[in-house]
PDB file of C-alpha atoms and ligand atoms in Angstrom:
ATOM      1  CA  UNK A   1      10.685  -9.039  16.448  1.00 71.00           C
ATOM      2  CA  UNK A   2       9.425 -12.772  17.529  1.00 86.00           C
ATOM      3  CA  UNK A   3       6.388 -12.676  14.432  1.00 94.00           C
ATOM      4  CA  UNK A   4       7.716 -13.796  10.740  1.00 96.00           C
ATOM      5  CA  UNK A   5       7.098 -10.209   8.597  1.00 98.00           C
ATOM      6  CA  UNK A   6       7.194 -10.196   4.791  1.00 98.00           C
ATOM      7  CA  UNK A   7       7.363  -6.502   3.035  1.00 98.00           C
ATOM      8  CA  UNK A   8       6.126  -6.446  -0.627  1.00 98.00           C
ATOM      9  CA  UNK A   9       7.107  -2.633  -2.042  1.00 98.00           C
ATOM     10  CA  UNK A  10       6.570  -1.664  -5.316  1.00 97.00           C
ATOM     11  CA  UNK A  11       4.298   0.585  -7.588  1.00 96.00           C
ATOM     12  CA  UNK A  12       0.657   1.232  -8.267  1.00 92.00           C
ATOM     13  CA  UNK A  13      -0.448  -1.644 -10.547  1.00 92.00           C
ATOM     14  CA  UNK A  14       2.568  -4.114  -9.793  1.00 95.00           C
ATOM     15  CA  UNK A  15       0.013  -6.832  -8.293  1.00 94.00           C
ATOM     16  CA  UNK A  16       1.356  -6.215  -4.523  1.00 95.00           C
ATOM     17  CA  UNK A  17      -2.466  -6.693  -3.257  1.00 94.00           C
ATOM     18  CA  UNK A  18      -3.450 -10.361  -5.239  1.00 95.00           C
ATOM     19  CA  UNK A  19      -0.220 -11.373  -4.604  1.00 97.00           C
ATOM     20  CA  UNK A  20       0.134 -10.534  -0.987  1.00 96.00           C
ATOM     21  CA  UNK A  21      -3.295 -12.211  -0.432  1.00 94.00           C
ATOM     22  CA  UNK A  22      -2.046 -15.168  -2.439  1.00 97.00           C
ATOM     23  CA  UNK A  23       1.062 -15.529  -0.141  1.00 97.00           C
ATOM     24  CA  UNK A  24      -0.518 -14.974   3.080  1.00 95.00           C
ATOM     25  CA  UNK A  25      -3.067 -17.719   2.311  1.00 94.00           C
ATOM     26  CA  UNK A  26      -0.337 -20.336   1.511  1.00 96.00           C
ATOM     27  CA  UNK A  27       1.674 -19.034   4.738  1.00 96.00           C
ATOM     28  CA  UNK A  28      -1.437 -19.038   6.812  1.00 94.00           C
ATOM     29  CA  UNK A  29      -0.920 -15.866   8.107  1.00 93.00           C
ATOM     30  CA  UNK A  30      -2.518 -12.407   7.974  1.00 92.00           C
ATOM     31  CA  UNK A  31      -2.177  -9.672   4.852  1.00 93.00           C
ATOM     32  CA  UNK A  32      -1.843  -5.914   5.648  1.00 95.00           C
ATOM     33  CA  UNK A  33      -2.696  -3.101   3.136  1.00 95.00           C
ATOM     34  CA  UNK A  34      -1.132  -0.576   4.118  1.00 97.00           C
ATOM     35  CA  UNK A  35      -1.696   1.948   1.721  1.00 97.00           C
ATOM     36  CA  UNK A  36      -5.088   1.791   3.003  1.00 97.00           C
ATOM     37  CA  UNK A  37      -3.936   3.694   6.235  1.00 98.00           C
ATOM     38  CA  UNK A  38      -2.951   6.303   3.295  1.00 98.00           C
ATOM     39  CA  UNK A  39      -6.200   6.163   1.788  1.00 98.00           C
ATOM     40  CA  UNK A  40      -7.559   6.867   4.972  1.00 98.00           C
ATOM     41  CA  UNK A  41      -5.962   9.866   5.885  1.00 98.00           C
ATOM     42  CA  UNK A  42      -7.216  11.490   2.652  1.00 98.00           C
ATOM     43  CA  UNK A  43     -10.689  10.016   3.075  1.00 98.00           C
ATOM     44  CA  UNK A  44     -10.614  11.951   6.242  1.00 98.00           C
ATOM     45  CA  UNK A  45      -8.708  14.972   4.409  1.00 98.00           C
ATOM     46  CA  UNK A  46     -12.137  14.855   2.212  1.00 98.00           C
ATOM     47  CA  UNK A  47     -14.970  14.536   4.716  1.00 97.00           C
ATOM     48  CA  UNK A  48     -13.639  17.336   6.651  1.00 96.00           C
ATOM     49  CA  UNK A  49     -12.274  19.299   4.043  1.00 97.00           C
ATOM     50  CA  UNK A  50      -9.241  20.831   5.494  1.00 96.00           C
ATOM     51  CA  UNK A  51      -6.306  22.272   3.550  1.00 97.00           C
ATOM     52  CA  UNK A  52      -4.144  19.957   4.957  1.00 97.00           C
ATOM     53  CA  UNK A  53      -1.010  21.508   3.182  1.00 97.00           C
ATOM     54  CA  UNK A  54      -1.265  23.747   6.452  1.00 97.00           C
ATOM     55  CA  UNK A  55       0.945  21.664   8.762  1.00 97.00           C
ATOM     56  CA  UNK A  56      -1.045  23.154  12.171  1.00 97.00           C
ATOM     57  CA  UNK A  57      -4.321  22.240  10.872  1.00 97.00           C
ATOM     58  CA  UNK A  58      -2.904  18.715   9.084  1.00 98.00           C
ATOM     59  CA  UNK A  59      -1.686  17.801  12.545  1.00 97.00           C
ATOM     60  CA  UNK A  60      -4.858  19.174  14.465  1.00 97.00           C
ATOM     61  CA  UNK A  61      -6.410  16.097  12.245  1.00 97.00           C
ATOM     62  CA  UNK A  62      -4.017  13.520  12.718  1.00 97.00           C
ATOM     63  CA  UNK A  63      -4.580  14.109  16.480  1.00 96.00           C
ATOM     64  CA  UNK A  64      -7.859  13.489  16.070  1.00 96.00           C
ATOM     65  CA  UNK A  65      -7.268  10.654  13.656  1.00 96.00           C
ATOM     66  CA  UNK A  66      -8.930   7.177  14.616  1.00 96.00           C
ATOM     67  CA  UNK A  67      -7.860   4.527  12.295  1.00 96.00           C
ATOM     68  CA  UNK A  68      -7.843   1.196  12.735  1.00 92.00           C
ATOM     69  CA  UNK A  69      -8.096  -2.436  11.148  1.00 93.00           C
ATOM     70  CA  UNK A  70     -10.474  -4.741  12.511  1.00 92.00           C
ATOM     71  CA  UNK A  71     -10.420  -8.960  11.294  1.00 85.00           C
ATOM     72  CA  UNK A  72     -13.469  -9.818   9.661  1.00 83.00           C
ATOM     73  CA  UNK A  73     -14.205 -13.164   8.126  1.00 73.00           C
ATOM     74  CA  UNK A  74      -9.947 -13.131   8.154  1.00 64.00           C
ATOM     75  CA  UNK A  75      -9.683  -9.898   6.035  1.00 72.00           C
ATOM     76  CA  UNK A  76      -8.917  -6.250   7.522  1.00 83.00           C
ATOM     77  CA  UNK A  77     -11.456  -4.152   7.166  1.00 92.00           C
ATOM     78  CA  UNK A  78     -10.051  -0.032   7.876  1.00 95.00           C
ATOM     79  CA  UNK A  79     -12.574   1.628  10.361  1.00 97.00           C
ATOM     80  CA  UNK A  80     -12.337   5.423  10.620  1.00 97.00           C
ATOM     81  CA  UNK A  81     -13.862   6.285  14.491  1.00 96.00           C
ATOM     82  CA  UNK A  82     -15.266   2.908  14.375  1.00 95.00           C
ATOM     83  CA  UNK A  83     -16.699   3.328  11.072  1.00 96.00           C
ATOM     84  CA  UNK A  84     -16.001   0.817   7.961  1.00 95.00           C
ATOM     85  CA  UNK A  85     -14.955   3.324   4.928  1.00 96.00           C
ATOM     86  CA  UNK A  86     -13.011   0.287   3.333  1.00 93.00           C
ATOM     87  CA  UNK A  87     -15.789   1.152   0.293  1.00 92.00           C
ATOM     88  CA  UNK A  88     -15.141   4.216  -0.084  1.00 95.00           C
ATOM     89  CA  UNK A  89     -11.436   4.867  -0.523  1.00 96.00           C
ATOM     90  CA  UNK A  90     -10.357   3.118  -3.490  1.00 91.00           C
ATOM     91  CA  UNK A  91     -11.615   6.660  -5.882  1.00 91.00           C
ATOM     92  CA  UNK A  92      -8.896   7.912  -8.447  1.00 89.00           C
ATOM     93  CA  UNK A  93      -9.126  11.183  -6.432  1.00 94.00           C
ATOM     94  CA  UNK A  94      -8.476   9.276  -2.817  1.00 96.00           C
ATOM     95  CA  UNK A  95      -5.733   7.838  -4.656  1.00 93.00           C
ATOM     96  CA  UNK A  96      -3.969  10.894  -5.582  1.00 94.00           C
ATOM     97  CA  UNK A  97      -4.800  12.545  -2.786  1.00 97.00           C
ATOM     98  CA  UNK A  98      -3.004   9.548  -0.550  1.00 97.00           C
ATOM     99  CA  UNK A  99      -0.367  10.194  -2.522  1.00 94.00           C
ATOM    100  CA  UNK A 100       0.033  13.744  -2.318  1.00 95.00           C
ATOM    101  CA  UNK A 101      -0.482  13.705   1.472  1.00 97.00           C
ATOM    102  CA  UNK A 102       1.448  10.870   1.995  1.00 96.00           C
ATOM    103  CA  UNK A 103       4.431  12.688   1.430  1.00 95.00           C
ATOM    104  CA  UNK A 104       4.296  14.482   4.563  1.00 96.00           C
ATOM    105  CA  UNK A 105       6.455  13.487   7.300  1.00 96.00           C
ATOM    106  CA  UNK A 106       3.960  14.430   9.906  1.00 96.00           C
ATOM    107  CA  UNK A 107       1.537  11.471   8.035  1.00 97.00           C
ATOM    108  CA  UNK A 108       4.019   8.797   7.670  1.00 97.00           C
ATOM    109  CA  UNK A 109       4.777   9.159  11.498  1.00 96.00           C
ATOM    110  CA  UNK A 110       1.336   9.040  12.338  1.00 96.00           C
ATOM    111  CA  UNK A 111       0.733   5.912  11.198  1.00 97.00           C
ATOM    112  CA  UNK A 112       4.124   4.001  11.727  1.00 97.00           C
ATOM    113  CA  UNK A 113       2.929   3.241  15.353  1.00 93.00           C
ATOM    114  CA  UNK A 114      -0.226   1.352  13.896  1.00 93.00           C
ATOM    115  CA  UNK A 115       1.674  -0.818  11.354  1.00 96.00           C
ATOM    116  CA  UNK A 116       4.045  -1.943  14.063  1.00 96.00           C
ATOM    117  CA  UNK A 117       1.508  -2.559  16.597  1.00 94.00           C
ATOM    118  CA  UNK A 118       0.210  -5.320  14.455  1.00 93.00           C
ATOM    119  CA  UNK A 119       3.658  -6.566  13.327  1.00 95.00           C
ATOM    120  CA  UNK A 120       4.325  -7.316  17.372  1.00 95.00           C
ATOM    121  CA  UNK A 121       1.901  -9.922  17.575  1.00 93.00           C
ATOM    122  CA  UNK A 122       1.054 -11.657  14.208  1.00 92.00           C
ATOM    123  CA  UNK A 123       2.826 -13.489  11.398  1.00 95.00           C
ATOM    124  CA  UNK A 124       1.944 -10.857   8.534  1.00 95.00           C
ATOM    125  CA  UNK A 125       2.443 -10.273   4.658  1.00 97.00           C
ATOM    126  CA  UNK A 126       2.667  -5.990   4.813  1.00 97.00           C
ATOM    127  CA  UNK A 127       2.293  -4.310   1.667  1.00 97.00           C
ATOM    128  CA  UNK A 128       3.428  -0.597   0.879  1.00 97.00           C
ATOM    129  CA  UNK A 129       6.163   1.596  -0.417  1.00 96.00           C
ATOM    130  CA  UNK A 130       8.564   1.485   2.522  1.00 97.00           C
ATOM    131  CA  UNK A 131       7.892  -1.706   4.050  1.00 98.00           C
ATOM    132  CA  UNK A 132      11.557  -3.008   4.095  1.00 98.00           C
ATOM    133  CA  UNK A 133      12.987   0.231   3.780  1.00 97.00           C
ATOM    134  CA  UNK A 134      11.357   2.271   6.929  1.00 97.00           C
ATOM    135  CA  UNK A 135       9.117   0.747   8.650  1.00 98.00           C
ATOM    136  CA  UNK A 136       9.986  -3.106   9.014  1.00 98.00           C
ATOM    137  CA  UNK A 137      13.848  -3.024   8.136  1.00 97.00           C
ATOM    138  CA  UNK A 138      14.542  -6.158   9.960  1.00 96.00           C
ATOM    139  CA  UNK A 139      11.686  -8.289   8.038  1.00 97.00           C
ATOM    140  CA  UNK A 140      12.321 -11.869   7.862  1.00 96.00           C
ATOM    141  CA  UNK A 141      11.609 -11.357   3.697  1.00 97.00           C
ATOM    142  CA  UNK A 142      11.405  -8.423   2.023  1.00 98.00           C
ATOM    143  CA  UNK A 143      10.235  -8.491  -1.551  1.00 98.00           C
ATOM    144  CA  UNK A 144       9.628  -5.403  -4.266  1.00 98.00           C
ATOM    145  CA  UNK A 145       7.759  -6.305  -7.054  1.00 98.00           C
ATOM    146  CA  UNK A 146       7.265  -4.198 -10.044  1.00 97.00           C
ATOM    147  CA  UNK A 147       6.472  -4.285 -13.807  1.00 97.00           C
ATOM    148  CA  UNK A 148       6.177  -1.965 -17.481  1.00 97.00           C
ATOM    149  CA  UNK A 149       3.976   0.791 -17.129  1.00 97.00           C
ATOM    150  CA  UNK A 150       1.484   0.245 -19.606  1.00 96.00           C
ATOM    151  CA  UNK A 151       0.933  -3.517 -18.151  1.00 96.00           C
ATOM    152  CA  UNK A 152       0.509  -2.067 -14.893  1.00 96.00           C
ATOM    153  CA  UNK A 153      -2.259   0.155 -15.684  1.00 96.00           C
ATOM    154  CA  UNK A 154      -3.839  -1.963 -18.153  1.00 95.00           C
ATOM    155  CA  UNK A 155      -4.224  -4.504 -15.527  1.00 93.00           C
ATOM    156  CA  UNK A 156      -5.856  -1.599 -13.540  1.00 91.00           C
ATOM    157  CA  UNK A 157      -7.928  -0.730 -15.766  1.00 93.00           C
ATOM    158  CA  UNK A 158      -9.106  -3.887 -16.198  1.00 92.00           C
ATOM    159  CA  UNK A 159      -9.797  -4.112 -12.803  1.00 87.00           C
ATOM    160  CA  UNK A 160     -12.078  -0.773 -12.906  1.00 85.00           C
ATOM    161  CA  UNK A 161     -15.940  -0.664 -11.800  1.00 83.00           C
ATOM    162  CA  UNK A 162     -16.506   2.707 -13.521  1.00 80.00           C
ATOM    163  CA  UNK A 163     -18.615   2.504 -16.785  1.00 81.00           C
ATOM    164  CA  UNK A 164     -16.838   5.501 -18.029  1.00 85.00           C
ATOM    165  CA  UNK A 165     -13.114   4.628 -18.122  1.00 88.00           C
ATOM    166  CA  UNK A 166     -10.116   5.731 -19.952  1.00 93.00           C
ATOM    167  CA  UNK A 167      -6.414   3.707 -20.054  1.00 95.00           C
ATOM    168  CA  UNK A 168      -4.642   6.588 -21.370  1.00 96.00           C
ATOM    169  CA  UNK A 169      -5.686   8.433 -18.100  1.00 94.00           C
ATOM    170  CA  UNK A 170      -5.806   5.460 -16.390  1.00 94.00           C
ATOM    171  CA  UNK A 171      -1.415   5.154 -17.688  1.00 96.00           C
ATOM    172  CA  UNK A 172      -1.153   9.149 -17.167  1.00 96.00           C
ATOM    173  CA  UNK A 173      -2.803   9.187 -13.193  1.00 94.00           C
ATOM    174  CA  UNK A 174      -0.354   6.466 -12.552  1.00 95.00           C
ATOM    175  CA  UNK A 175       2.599   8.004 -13.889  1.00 95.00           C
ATOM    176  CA  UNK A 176       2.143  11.216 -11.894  1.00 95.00           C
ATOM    177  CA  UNK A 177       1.286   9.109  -8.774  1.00 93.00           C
ATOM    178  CA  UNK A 178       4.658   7.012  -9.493  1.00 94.00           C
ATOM    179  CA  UNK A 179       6.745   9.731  -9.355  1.00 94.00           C
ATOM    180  CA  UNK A 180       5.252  11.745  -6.540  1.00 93.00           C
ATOM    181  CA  UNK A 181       5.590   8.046  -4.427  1.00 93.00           C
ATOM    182  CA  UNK A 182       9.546   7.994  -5.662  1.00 95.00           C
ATOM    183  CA  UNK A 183      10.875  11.691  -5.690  1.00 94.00           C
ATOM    184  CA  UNK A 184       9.156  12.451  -2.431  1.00 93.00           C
ATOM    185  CA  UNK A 185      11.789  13.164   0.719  1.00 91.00           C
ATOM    186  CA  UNK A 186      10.705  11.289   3.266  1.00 92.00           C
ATOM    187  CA  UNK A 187      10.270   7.255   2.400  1.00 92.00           C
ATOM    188  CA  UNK A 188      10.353   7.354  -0.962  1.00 94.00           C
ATOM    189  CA  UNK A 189       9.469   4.179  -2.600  1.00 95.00           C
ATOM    190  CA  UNK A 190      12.109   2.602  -3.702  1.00 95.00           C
ATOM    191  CA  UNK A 191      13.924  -1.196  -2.881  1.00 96.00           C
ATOM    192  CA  UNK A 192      15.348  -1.989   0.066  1.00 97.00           C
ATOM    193  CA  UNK A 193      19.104  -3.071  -0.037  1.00 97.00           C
ATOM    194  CA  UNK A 194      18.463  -6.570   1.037  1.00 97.00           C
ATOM    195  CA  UNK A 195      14.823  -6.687  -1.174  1.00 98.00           C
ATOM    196  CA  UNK A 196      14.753  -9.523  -3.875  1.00 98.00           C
ATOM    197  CA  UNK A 197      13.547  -7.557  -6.576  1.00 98.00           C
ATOM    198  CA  UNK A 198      10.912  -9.340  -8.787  1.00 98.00           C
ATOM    199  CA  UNK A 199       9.215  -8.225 -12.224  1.00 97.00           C
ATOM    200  CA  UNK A 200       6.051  -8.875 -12.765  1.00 96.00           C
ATOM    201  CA  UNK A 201       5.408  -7.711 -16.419  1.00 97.00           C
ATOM    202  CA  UNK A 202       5.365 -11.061 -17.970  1.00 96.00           C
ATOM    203  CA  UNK A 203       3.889 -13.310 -14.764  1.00 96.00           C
ATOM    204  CA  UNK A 204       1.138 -14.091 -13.518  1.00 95.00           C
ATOM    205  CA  UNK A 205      -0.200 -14.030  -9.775  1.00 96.00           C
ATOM    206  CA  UNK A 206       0.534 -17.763  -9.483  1.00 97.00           C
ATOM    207  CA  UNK A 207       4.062 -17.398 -10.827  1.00 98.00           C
ATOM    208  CA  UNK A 208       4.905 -14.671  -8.538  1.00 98.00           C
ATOM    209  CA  UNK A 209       4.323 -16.272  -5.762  1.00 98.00           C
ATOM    210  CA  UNK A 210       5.689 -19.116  -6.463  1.00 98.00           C
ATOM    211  CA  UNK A 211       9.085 -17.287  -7.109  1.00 97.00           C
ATOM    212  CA  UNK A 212       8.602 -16.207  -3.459  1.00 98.00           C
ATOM    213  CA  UNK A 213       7.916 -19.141  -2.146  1.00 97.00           C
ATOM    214  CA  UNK A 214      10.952 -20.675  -3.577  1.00 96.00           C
ATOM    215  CA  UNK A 215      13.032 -17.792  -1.450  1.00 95.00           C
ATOM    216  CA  UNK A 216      11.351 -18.579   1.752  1.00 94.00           C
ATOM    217  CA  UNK A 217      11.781 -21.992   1.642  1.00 88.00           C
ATOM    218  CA  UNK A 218      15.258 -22.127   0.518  1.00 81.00           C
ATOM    219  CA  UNK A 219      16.012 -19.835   3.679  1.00 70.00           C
TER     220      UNK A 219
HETATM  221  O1   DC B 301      -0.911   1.023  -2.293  1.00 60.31           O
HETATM  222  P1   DC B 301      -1.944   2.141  -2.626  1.00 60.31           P
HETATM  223  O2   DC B 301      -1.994   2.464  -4.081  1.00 60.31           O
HETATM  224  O3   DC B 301      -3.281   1.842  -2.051  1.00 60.31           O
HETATM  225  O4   DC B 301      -1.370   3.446  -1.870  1.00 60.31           O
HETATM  226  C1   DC B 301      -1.974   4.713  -2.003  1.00 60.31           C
HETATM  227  C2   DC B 301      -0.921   5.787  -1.751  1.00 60.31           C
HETATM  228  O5   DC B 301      -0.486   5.736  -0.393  1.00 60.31           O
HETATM  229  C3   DC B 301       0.357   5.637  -2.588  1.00 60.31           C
HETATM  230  O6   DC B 301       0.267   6.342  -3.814  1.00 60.31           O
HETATM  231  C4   DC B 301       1.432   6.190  -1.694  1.00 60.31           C
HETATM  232  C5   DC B 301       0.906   6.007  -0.296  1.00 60.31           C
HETATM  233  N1   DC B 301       1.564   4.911   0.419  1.00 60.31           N
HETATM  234  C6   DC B 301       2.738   5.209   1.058  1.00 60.31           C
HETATM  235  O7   DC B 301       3.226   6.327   0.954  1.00 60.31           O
HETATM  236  N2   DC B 301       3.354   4.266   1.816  1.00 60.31           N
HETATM  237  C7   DC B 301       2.837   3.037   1.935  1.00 60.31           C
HETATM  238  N3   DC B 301       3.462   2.143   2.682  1.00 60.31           N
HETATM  239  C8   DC B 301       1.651   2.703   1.253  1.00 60.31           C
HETATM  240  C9   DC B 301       1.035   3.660   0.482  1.00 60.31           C
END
């Protein structure tokens, strides 16, 4: 690989997305969701409401499957068949959902070719579950960040739109999705050997980053 990748792993609520955005702003390079992809798979999973436990009809949609990320005003924005859904995917129920799905092999292959095709040609900050364990294990950094539960879904909370919100479901959704992400067979999330593991309970976005800095310049 000639591009400088960074991986950021780590669980729902750690502050992977602010501080990935941070980084790749001070490194001038681009930032890569990547449970977006995930998102998207069970946005389309919804629209076309197909029992996609079924592994013929799962892979009769990931055939058809048309995701991509397209730069605008230097953020990726996910198009589904050349349609932006980026506002629709971030639902607690797209959010178990990508979890639940994710855990199929057949999914995780699917989208492995799209999250290298961008890693051939740009500098990039990826964020996921398996970054530096599956799908970039030669990444120049690799990074997993996580923190206490109740902080992390406090913070998400916090972060919530919904007028009618709860934290103790907020704490319980995240708990389930945690261990679904973890126990699952194929990718689990988990640190990579080499990751430099950071937690994030007691720092802010700032300090995190900062902490990562300091590794990539002492390299
Ligand atoms: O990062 P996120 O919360 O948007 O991810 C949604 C789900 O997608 C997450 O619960 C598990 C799955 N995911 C994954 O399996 N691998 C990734 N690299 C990113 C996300």
């Amino acid at each position: 690989m000639n591009t400088r990748i960074i991986t950021i792993d780590g669980p729902a609520g750690a502050g992977k997305t602010t501080v990935s955005m941070l980084l790749s702003q001070k490194l001038g390079c681009i930032y890569v969701d990547t449970g977006a992809l995930y998102r998207g798979v069970a946005f389309e999973i919804l629209r076309q409401n197909i029992n996609w436990e079924n592994d013929d009809i799962l892979e009769g949609l990931l055939k058809k499957l048309d995701l991509n990320f397209v730069m605008e005003e230097n953020r990726l924005v996910l198009m589904s068949s050349g349609r932006d859904i980026s506002g629709y995917i971030r639902t607690p129920e797209i959010s178990m959902l990508a979890s639940s799905s994710s855990a199929k092999l057949q999914v995780r292959s699917a989208l492995l070719d799209i999250q290298r095709n961008i890693a051939r040609t740009k500098d990039a900050v990826f964020e996921g579950r398996d970054m530096g364990t599956v799908v970039f294990p030669e990444a120049s950094y690799k990074f997993f960040l996580y923190a206490d539960l109740n902080i992390r879904a406090k913070r998400r909370f916090d972060e919530m739109q919904e007028e009618t919100k709860d934290l103790s479901r907020v704490q319980k959704d995240m708990e389930i999705r945690d261990n679904k992400d973890s126990k699952r067979m194929s990718a689990p999330l988990k640190p990579a050997e080499d990751a430099i593991k950071i937690n994030s309970t007691f720092l802010t976005v700032e300090q995190v980053v900062e902490k990562m800095l300091e590794y990539i310049e002492k390299a």
